[in-house]
Every structure is written in structure tokens, then in C-alpha cells.
Amino acid sequence: MPTTTTVQTVAVIGAGLIGCSWAALFAAAGYNVRLYDTRPGTQQQMADFWENVKPTLIRLGLATSETQPLLQVCDTLADAVHDADFIQECIPERLAAKQALYAEIEPLLKASAIVATSSSGLKLSDLQAQWQAPGRIIIAHPFNPPHLIPLVELYGNERTAADVLPTATALYEHCGKEVITLKREVLAHVANRLQAALWREAIHLVLDGVASLKDVDTAVRAGPGLRWAVMGPHLLLNLGGGEAGLRAYCEQFRDSYHQWWDDLGQPRLTDQAIDQLVEALQEEIADRDYATLRDERDQKLVAILGAMRDVDNQRRQEQAR
Ligand SMILES: NC(=O)c1ccc[n+]([C@@H]2O[C@H](COP(=O)([O-])OP(=O)(O)OC[C@H]3O[C@@H](n4cnc5c(N)ncnc54)[C@H](O)[C@@H]3O)[C@@H](O)[C@H]2O)c1
């Protein structure tokens, strides 16, 4: 796959769960990738990760069996960032640590370089605080695992330089991502707020004894979750209103929703609640280990993504006729 013209070299800082996944995706998309982590053993970890995800990237059409990733694990932060056009920061979710990293790299960066943080919920205004040139850092939040889940949430504010969001959007779209752009700053962006809202009620239903953890998970997975993979809630509920659409749906169910919203739970993740959830989860997991569950998730995600791509292609061909 040819790279976008303005970005050739991408540095990924932090080679944990998210960093390795981003690095594999950027490499598959043809970028020259530099990876840096403070932990020893990153070379082997990344090599293992690449071998593990390569078949998936091939099935998604993002790599071929011939793909030789231009992926270099660097010994120093300076080696990783000094000539990078784009930096995907993936260190742990701690504001002070991210600010310290930015203070260290800013003097090393090309003036045109863009720093995109994978942060799940920190505010851009806080992340910009220590920068001399705050216009070069943006939020680019993926959903785990970034090499598979298409969503990237972008946010830049009034301090963000004009070229930054368009360049970032082009880069992520080149990697097969679906980009949304937030219009204003909000804690936890969009998708994590939605996830938090749903998970809060899922926890409440389990702790309140309404249904088992297994049944609550099934209710999401086999019901609305499956539909949400295909269309967002507003498009779906537009269909729920029949030919008269979302307006009819709202008018029909307005009172019900108001009652349901008033009745939703407000659980807290106390130690006792965590114990209860983990115990219930153990029963559901049984003897499946982490790798088994991860592989099941990834195989099914690839199957769903492939099937949806086939449908989209077929519909495009039909429309073109
Ligand atoms: N885990 C998720 O589901 C998820 C999803 C989307 C976004 N994120 C975000 O991605 C970021 C990384 O999360 P993660 O789950 O991959 O964490 P992680 O703990 O798995 O990985 C972080 C890596 O950063 C390294 N590191 C720490 N300080 C460093 C430094 N100064 N320089 C270089 N490397 C350093 C660590 O050694 C570790 O390998 C966080 O901001 C998180 O909010 C996480």
C-alpha cells in the first residue's frame, strides 16, 4: 500500500497493548515505523506481536504474505522521534507522565511533526499545557485493538494548527480507519462515554441480581450489540419507528424512555463490587485463558468486518449498475 504523501515515518512511543497494535497497523500500511519503549524486551515483544497479527492483517486486506514491515525498535527516544513526521503516543494514561514525555520530545521534533495521543480520556487542554507549540498535539483515540477496530476519535482545539487534523485524518483513513472528529472537549471523548453509560447499567443489573453476568453479556452481544455493529443507535431506532421513522419512535416511546432513564442504576466500582463481578466473570470464562479469549474475539471481528465489507462492495456495485 503506498503511504500518504506528507507522512513517511511514524514513531510509536510505548509498546504495550495499544502501541504494538498501532505499530503493526502502520507498518502494514507501508509507513516506516520507529518504536520506543522504556521497558527492555520490546524487540522480541514486537516481533512476536507482528507474527501473531500478520494473518489477521492479511485477511483484512491490509497486508500480504510478502509484506516486510519497515519496523525498527529504537534504543532511545531521540532515535525514534527525531525525523518522524507523525508520533503516536501510547504510554500509560497518566497526565504527568505524558506531559514529561512531551517536554522531553518537543525540542527533538521536526517543526512539522504531529503528535497524536492515544489517551482514552485525558483532556487535550491539559495535554497541551507544557508545550511551546501546542498546535502540534491532538487526541487520536483508538478502540482496542487498534489494528482491528476501525474507529479513531480525533480532537483538536482552537490552538491546533490548520494542517494537523487533515493530515492525521488522511493517515488514519489510509490505514483503513473510520475517523470521527469531536467538535468540543469532553472527558473520555465519545465512544468511551457511550461504553461507560452502557457498562454502568450492565454492572447495575448484575449487582442488583436482575440477571447473571453471563446473561447480561448475552443480552448485549446477541441483541443490540450485533445491530450496533451495523448501524448506530439513531439509524436503528429510525427503523424502529417504521416508515414514519425516528420522530414516530420518539413520540411512541418518549414516556417509556423517561421512566427507564429515571430508573437506571448508579453503581460504584467498590472493592466489594469488583470482587462480585470478577467472581461471576470467572464462572463465565471457565478454563479459557487470555490468549484463547483474545483469539476468539479477533477471529470473530475479522469475520464481521470482512462480511460487512463484502456487503458494502456488493451494494456499491448494484448502485453503479
Ligand atoms: N487498553 C486499552 O483498551 C486502550 C484503548 C484505547 C486507548 N488506550 C490508551 O492508550 C495508552 C496506552 O495504553 P496501553 O493499554 O497500551 O498501556 P500499557 O500499559 O499496555 O502500555 C504502555 C507502555 O508504555 C511504556 N512506557 C511507559 N512510560 C514510557 C515512556 N516514558 N516512554 C516510552 N514508553 C513508556 C510501558 O513500558 C508500556 O509498555 C493510554 O493512554 C490508554 O488510555 C488504551
Short mmCIF file of C-alpha atoms and ligand atoms in Angstrom, two decimals:
data_model
loop_
_atom_site.label_atom_id
_atom_site.label_comp_id
_atom_site.label_asym_id
_atom_site.label_seq_id
_atom_site.Cartn_x
_atom_site.Cartn_y
_atom_site.Cartn_z
CA MET A 1 0.00 0.00 0.00
CA PRO A 2 1.54 3.41 -0.87
CA THR A 3 1.79 5.83 2.05
CA THR A 4 0.14 9.23 2.18
CA THR A 5 2.46 11.81 0.68
CA THR A 6 3.10 14.04 3.70
CA VAL A 7 3.80 11.30 6.24
CA GLN A 8 6.53 8.74 5.64
CA THR A 9 7.85 7.94 9.09
CA VAL A 10 5.67 7.21 12.12
CA ALA A 11 7.09 6.87 15.64
CA VAL A 12 5.11 4.87 18.18
CA ILE A 13 6.06 5.65 21.78
CA GLY A 14 5.04 2.98 24.29
CA ALA A 15 4.92 -0.62 23.10
CA GLY A 16 2.16 -2.02 25.30
CA LEU A 17 -1.24 -3.32 24.30
CA ILE A 18 -2.10 -0.28 22.17
CA GLY A 19 1.37 0.71 20.92
CA CYS A 20 2.22 -2.70 19.43
CA SER A 21 -1.15 -2.84 17.72
CA TRP A 22 -0.74 0.66 16.20
CA ALA A 23 2.84 -0.16 15.14
CA ALA A 24 1.71 -3.32 13.33
CA LEU A 25 -1.07 -1.44 11.55
CA PHE A 26 1.14 1.49 10.48
CA ALA A 27 3.81 -0.93 9.25
CA ALA A 28 1.25 -2.97 7.30
CA ALA A 29 0.02 0.27 5.72
CA GLY A 30 3.53 0.93 4.39
CA TYR A 31 4.83 3.52 6.85
CA ASN A 32 8.37 3.48 8.11
CA VAL A 33 7.73 2.76 11.81
CA ARG A 34 10.01 3.57 14.76
CA LEU A 35 9.02 2.03 18.09
CA TYR A 36 10.32 3.01 21.51
CA ASP A 37 9.53 1.74 24.99
CA THR A 38 11.36 2.23 28.26
CA ARG A 39 10.98 -1.50 29.04
CA PRO A 40 13.63 -3.97 27.83
CA GLY A 41 12.49 -6.77 25.52
CA THR A 42 10.49 -4.60 23.12
CA GLN A 43 12.25 -6.07 20.05
CA GLN A 44 11.08 -9.61 20.81
CA GLN A 45 7.67 -8.45 22.00
CA MET A 46 7.04 -6.58 18.74
CA ALA A 47 8.36 -9.44 16.60
CA ASP A 48 6.00 -11.86 18.38
CA PHE A 49 3.11 -9.42 18.05
CA TRP A 50 3.70 -8.97 14.32
CA GLU A 51 3.79 -12.73 13.69
CA ASN A 52 0.62 -13.13 15.72
CA VAL A 53 -1.40 -10.44 13.90
CA LYS A 54 0.01 -10.80 10.38
CA PRO A 55 -2.59 -13.42 9.30
CA THR A 56 -5.32 -11.10 10.56
CA LEU A 57 -3.88 -8.12 8.68
CA ILE A 58 -3.72 -10.26 5.53
CA ARG A 59 -7.36 -11.37 5.94
CA LEU A 60 -8.35 -7.72 6.32
CA GLY A 61 -6.52 -6.85 3.10
CA LEU A 62 -4.09 -4.60 5.00
CA ALA A 63 -1.01 -6.76 4.32
CA THR A 64 0.06 -9.59 2.04
CA SER A 65 2.19 -12.63 2.81
CA GLU A 66 5.05 -10.69 1.13
CA THR A 67 4.72 -7.65 3.41
CA GLN A 68 8.04 -6.92 5.10
CA PRO A 69 7.29 -4.34 7.79
CA LEU A 70 9.67 -1.38 7.94
CA LEU A 71 9.62 -1.57 11.70
CA GLN A 72 12.58 -0.51 13.76
CA VAL A 73 12.75 -0.78 17.55
CA CYS A 74 14.86 2.16 18.78
CA ASP A 75 17.21 2.26 21.77
CA THR A 76 16.48 5.89 22.59
CA LEU A 77 13.53 8.22 22.44
CA ALA A 78 15.57 10.63 20.30
CA ASP A 79 16.25 7.92 17.70
CA ALA A 80 12.54 7.21 17.47
CA VAL A 81 11.22 10.75 17.10
CA HIS A 82 13.93 12.98 15.60
CA ASP A 83 12.91 12.50 11.95
CA ALA A 84 9.37 11.23 12.46
CA ASP A 85 6.56 13.00 10.61
CA PHE A 86 3.94 11.60 12.93
CA ILE A 87 4.18 10.35 16.52
CA GLN A 88 1.54 8.09 18.03
CA GLU A 89 1.98 8.34 21.79
CA CYS A 90 0.85 5.21 23.67
CA ILE A 91 2.35 5.45 27.15
CA PRO A 92 0.16 4.81 30.23
CA GLU A 93 -2.85 7.01 30.97
CA ARG A 94 -1.16 9.36 33.45
CA LEU A 95 -1.21 13.08 32.72
CA ALA A 96 2.10 13.84 34.48
CA ALA A 97 3.91 11.04 32.60
CA LYS A 98 2.56 12.20 29.25
CA GLN A 99 3.47 15.83 29.99
CA ALA A 100 7.01 14.79 30.99
CA LEU A 101 7.36 12.81 27.76
CA TYR A 102 6.18 15.76 25.65
CA ALA A 103 8.62 18.12 27.40
CA GLU A 104 11.42 15.67 26.52
CA ILE A 105 10.48 15.17 22.88
CA GLU A 106 9.37 18.64 21.82
CA PRO A 107 12.91 20.01 21.29
CA LEU A 108 13.76 16.88 19.24
CA LEU A 109 10.83 17.04 16.81
CA LYS A 110 10.71 18.33 13.24
CA ALA A 111 8.72 21.58 13.20
CA SER A 112 6.08 19.92 11.01
CA ALA A 113 5.75 16.77 13.15
CA ILE A 114 2.37 15.87 14.60
CA VAL A 115 1.97 14.17 17.98
CA ALA A 116 -1.23 12.16 18.38
CA THR A 117 -2.03 10.76 21.79
CA SER A 118 -3.98 7.52 22.15
CA SER A 119 -5.29 8.78 25.50
CA SER A 120 -8.61 7.20 26.45
CA GLY A 121 -9.95 10.15 28.33
CA LEU A 122 -7.47 12.90 29.23
CA LYS A 123 -8.29 16.41 28.10
CA LEU A 124 -6.36 17.96 25.22
CA SER A 125 -6.14 21.29 27.02
CA ASP A 126 -4.31 19.55 29.90
CA LEU A 127 -2.07 17.63 27.50
CA GLN A 128 -1.15 20.89 25.70
CA ALA A 129 -0.24 22.69 28.92
CA GLN A 130 3.55 22.22 28.84
CA TRP A 131 4.04 22.59 25.06
CA GLN A 132 5.89 25.50 23.47
CA ALA A 133 3.96 24.73 20.26
CA PRO A 134 0.64 23.26 21.47
CA GLY A 135 -0.73 23.36 17.94
CA ARG A 136 1.04 20.12 17.01
CA ILE A 137 -0.59 17.74 19.55
CA ILE A 138 -4.02 16.20 19.13
CA ILE A 139 -6.11 13.40 20.58
CA ALA A 140 -6.34 10.32 18.34
CA HIS A 141 -8.09 7.73 20.43
CA PRO A 142 -8.40 4.19 19.05
CA PHE A 143 -10.55 1.36 20.32
CA ASN A 144 -8.74 -1.79 21.38
CA PRO A 145 -7.29 -3.45 19.35
CA PRO A 146 -6.38 -0.55 17.02
CA HIS A 147 -5.28 -2.85 14.19
CA LEU A 148 -8.81 -4.29 14.06
CA ILE A 149 -11.40 -1.84 15.34
CA PRO A 150 -11.95 0.85 12.69
CA LEU A 151 -12.81 3.79 14.98
CA VAL A 152 -10.40 6.66 15.66
CA GLU A 153 -11.67 9.67 17.62
CA LEU A 154 -9.85 12.87 16.71
CA TYR A 155 -9.90 16.09 18.64
CA GLY A 156 -8.05 19.33 18.03
CA ASN A 157 -8.99 22.68 19.54
CA GLU A 158 -8.62 26.36 18.69
CA ARG A 159 -4.86 26.11 19.35
CA THR A 160 -4.44 23.25 16.84
CA ALA A 161 -2.57 24.21 13.64
CA ALA A 162 -4.65 24.12 10.43
CA ASP A 163 -2.74 21.27 8.76
CA VAL A 164 -2.82 18.88 11.71
CA LEU A 165 -6.32 17.35 11.66
CA PRO A 166 -6.45 16.93 7.84
CA THR A 167 -3.04 15.21 7.84
CA ALA A 168 -4.00 12.94 10.73
CA THR A 169 -7.34 12.08 9.11
CA ALA A 170 -5.61 11.18 5.83
CA LEU A 171 -3.11 8.97 7.64
CA TYR A 172 -5.71 7.05 9.62
CA GLU A 173 -8.03 6.67 6.62
CA HIS A 174 -5.07 5.34 4.64
CA CYS A 175 -4.79 2.66 7.35
CA GLY A 176 -8.48 1.73 6.85
CA LYS A 177 -9.76 3.60 9.90
CA GLU A 178 -13.10 5.38 10.30
CA VAL A 179 -12.41 8.79 11.78
CA ILE A 180 -14.78 10.90 13.83
CA THR A 181 -13.86 14.45 14.86
CA LEU A 182 -15.10 15.90 18.13
CA LYS A 183 -16.40 19.46 17.98
CA ARG A 184 -15.58 20.32 21.58
CA GLU A 185 -13.64 18.99 24.52
CA VAL A 186 -15.31 16.44 26.74
CA LEU A 187 -13.93 13.99 29.27
CA ALA A 188 -13.47 10.49 27.76
CA HIS A 189 -14.35 11.61 24.20
CA VAL A 190 -17.44 10.00 22.62
CA ALA A 191 -17.05 6.22 22.44
CA ASN A 192 -15.78 5.76 26.00
CA ARG A 193 -18.67 7.86 27.31
CA LEU A 194 -21.08 5.59 25.44
CA GLN A 195 -19.27 2.50 26.69
CA ALA A 196 -19.29 3.89 30.24
CA ALA A 197 -23.04 4.54 30.08
CA LEU A 198 -23.81 1.01 28.90
CA TRP A 199 -21.33 -0.68 31.27
CA ARG A 200 -22.73 1.25 34.23
CA GLU A 201 -26.16 -0.24 33.64
CA ALA A 202 -24.70 -3.69 32.89
CA ILE A 203 -22.93 -3.62 36.27
CA HIS A 204 -26.09 -2.41 37.99
CA LEU A 205 -28.14 -5.27 36.51
CA VAL A 206 -25.58 -7.84 37.72
CA LEU A 207 -25.07 -6.37 41.22
CA ASP A 208 -28.79 -5.83 41.65
CA GLY A 209 -29.44 -9.50 40.88
CA VAL A 210 -31.62 -8.83 37.83
CA ALA A 211 -29.67 -11.28 35.66
CA SER A 212 -26.40 -13.20 35.76
CA LEU A 213 -23.25 -11.58 34.33
CA LYS A 214 -23.38 -14.18 31.56
CA ASP A 215 -26.96 -13.28 30.66
CA VAL A 216 -26.24 -9.53 30.78
CA ASP A 217 -23.31 -10.04 28.38
CA THR A 218 -25.51 -12.21 26.14
CA ALA A 219 -28.20 -9.52 26.15
CA VAL A 220 -25.67 -7.04 24.72
CA ARG A 221 -23.83 -9.40 22.39
CA ALA A 222 -26.80 -11.25 20.88
CA GLY A 223 -29.13 -8.26 20.85
CA PRO A 224 -28.35 -4.57 20.45
CA GLY A 225 -24.57 -5.14 20.18
CA LEU A 226 -25.00 -7.07 16.96
CA ARG A 227 -27.19 -4.34 15.50
CA TRP A 228 -24.80 -1.59 16.65
CA ALA A 229 -22.03 -3.18 14.57
CA VAL A 230 -24.16 -2.48 11.51
CA MET A 231 -25.78 0.89 12.27
CA GLY A 232 -25.61 3.42 15.08
CA PRO A 233 -28.46 3.80 17.58
CA HIS A 234 -30.17 6.69 15.80
CA LEU A 235 -30.31 5.00 12.39
CA LEU A 236 -31.53 1.80 14.05
CA LEU A 237 -34.26 3.50 16.04
CA ASN A 238 -35.27 5.35 12.90
CA LEU A 239 -36.06 1.88 11.55
CA GLY A 240 -37.75 1.06 14.88
CA GLY A 241 -40.27 3.80 14.12
CA GLY A 242 -41.38 2.06 10.92
CA GLU A 243 -41.90 4.14 7.78
CA ALA A 244 -42.57 7.19 9.99
CA GLY A 245 -39.03 6.96 11.32
CA LEU A 246 -37.30 8.39 14.35
CA ARG A 247 -39.97 11.01 15.06
CA ALA A 248 -42.65 8.33 15.38
CA TYR A 249 -40.30 6.22 17.53
CA CYS A 250 -39.63 9.14 19.87
CA GLU A 251 -43.30 10.03 20.13
CA GLN A 252 -44.30 6.43 20.80
CA PHE A 253 -41.62 5.70 23.40
CA ARG A 254 -40.89 9.13 24.92
CA ASP A 255 -42.66 8.40 28.23
CA SER A 256 -41.16 4.92 28.45
CA TYR A 257 -37.62 6.21 27.94
CA HIS A 258 -38.12 8.96 30.52
CA GLN A 259 -39.24 6.32 33.06
CA TRP A 260 -36.38 3.96 32.12
CA TRP A 261 -33.75 6.71 32.32
CA ASP A 262 -35.02 7.69 35.77
CA ASP A 263 -34.74 4.06 36.85
CA LEU A 264 -31.17 3.36 35.62
CA GLY A 265 -28.62 2.34 38.25
CA GLN A 266 -25.73 4.37 39.66
CA PRO A 267 -23.29 1.64 40.79
CA ARG A 268 -19.76 2.38 42.01
CA LEU A 269 -16.78 0.10 41.50
CA THR A 270 -16.25 -0.56 45.21
CA ASP A 271 -13.88 -3.36 46.24
CA GLN A 272 -16.91 -5.49 47.03
CA ALA A 273 -18.50 -4.79 43.64
CA ILE A 274 -15.25 -5.66 41.85
CA ASP A 275 -14.99 -8.94 43.81
CA GLN A 276 -18.56 -9.81 42.87
CA LEU A 277 -18.03 -9.03 39.18
CA VAL A 278 -14.71 -10.89 38.98
CA GLU A 279 -16.18 -13.96 40.68
CA ALA A 280 -19.14 -14.00 38.29
CA LEU A 281 -16.79 -13.50 35.34
CA GLN A 282 -14.64 -16.48 36.38
CA GLU A 283 -17.67 -18.74 36.10
CA GLU A 284 -18.36 -17.40 32.60
CA ILE A 285 -14.72 -17.71 31.47
CA ALA A 286 -14.32 -21.25 32.88
CA ASP A 287 -10.99 -22.66 31.61
CA ARG A 288 -10.49 -20.27 28.66
CA ASP A 289 -7.22 -18.33 29.09
CA TYR A 290 -6.45 -14.76 27.91
CA ALA A 291 -4.98 -15.84 24.55
CA THR A 292 -7.96 -18.10 23.82
CA LEU A 293 -10.46 -15.31 24.50
CA ARG A 294 -8.39 -12.75 22.55
CA ASP A 295 -8.15 -15.08 19.53
CA GLU A 296 -11.90 -15.77 19.62
CA ARG A 297 -12.60 -12.03 19.73
CA ASP A 298 -10.19 -11.29 16.88
CA GLN A 299 -11.39 -14.13 14.64
CA LYS A 300 -14.99 -13.05 15.03
CA LEU A 301 -14.13 -9.37 14.49
CA VAL A 302 -12.29 -10.21 11.27
CA ALA A 303 -15.24 -12.29 10.10
CA ILE A 304 -17.72 -9.48 10.82
CA LEU A 305 -15.53 -6.81 9.21
CA GLY A 306 -14.98 -9.00 6.12
CA ALA A 307 -18.69 -9.76 5.78
CA MET A 308 -19.64 -6.09 6.11
CA ARG A 309 -17.00 -5.08 3.55
CA ASP A 310 -18.45 -7.67 1.13
CA VAL A 311 -21.97 -6.29 1.62
CA ASP A 312 -20.76 -2.70 1.13
CA ASN A 313 -18.92 -3.68 -2.08
CA GLN A 314 -21.94 -5.56 -3.40
CA ARG A 315 -24.26 -2.63 -2.68
CA ARG A 316 -21.82 -0.21 -4.36
CA GLN A 317 -21.70 -2.45 -7.47
CA GLU A 318 -25.51 -2.68 -7.57
CA GLN A 319 -25.83 1.10 -7.26
CA ALA A 320 -23.28 1.61 -10.07
CA ARG A 321 -25.30 -0.58 -12.47
N1 LIG B 1 -6.00 -0.52 26.86
C1 LIG B 1 -7.00 -0.03 26.15
O1 LIG B 1 -8.05 -0.67 25.95
C2 LIG B 1 -6.86 1.31 25.48
C3 LIG B 1 -7.73 1.63 24.42
C4 LIG B 1 -7.56 2.86 23.76
C5 LIG B 1 -6.58 3.75 24.20
N2 LIG B 1 -5.79 3.41 25.26
C6 LIG B 1 -4.77 4.40 25.67
O2 LIG B 1 -3.52 4.02 25.12
C7 LIG B 1 -2.46 4.42 26.00
C8 LIG B 1 -1.60 3.20 26.32
O3 LIG B 1 -2.41 2.22 26.95
P1 LIG B 1 -2.00 0.66 26.99
O4 LIG B 1 -3.24 -0.06 27.42
O5 LIG B 1 -1.31 0.27 25.74
O6 LIG B 1 -0.94 0.67 28.20
P2 LIG B 1 0.20 -0.42 28.50
O7 LIG B 1 0.49 -0.31 29.95
O8 LIG B 1 -0.19 -1.76 27.93
O9 LIG B 1 1.46 0.10 27.64
C9 LIG B 1 2.14 1.26 27.94
C10 LIG B 1 3.60 1.07 27.52
O10 LIG B 1 4.25 2.33 27.64
C11 LIG B 1 5.57 2.09 28.16
N3 LIG B 1 6.05 3.33 28.73
C12 LIG B 1 5.76 3.87 29.94
N4 LIG B 1 6.36 5.07 30.05
C13 LIG B 1 7.04 5.29 28.90
C14 LIG B 1 7.86 6.36 28.41
N5 LIG B 1 8.07 7.46 29.13
N6 LIG B 1 8.40 6.25 27.17
C15 LIG B 1 8.19 5.13 26.42
N7 LIG B 1 7.44 4.09 26.84
C16 LIG B 1 6.86 4.17 28.06
C17 LIG B 1 5.38 0.94 29.14
O11 LIG B 1 6.60 0.27 29.38
C18 LIG B 1 4.35 0.07 28.40
O12 LIG B 1 4.98 -0.89 27.56
C19 LIG B 1 -3.14 5.04 27.23
O13 LIG B 1 -3.18 6.43 27.10
C20 LIG B 1 -4.54 4.48 27.17
O14 LIG B 1 -5.50 5.33 27.75
C21 LIG B 1 -5.88 2.21 25.88
#
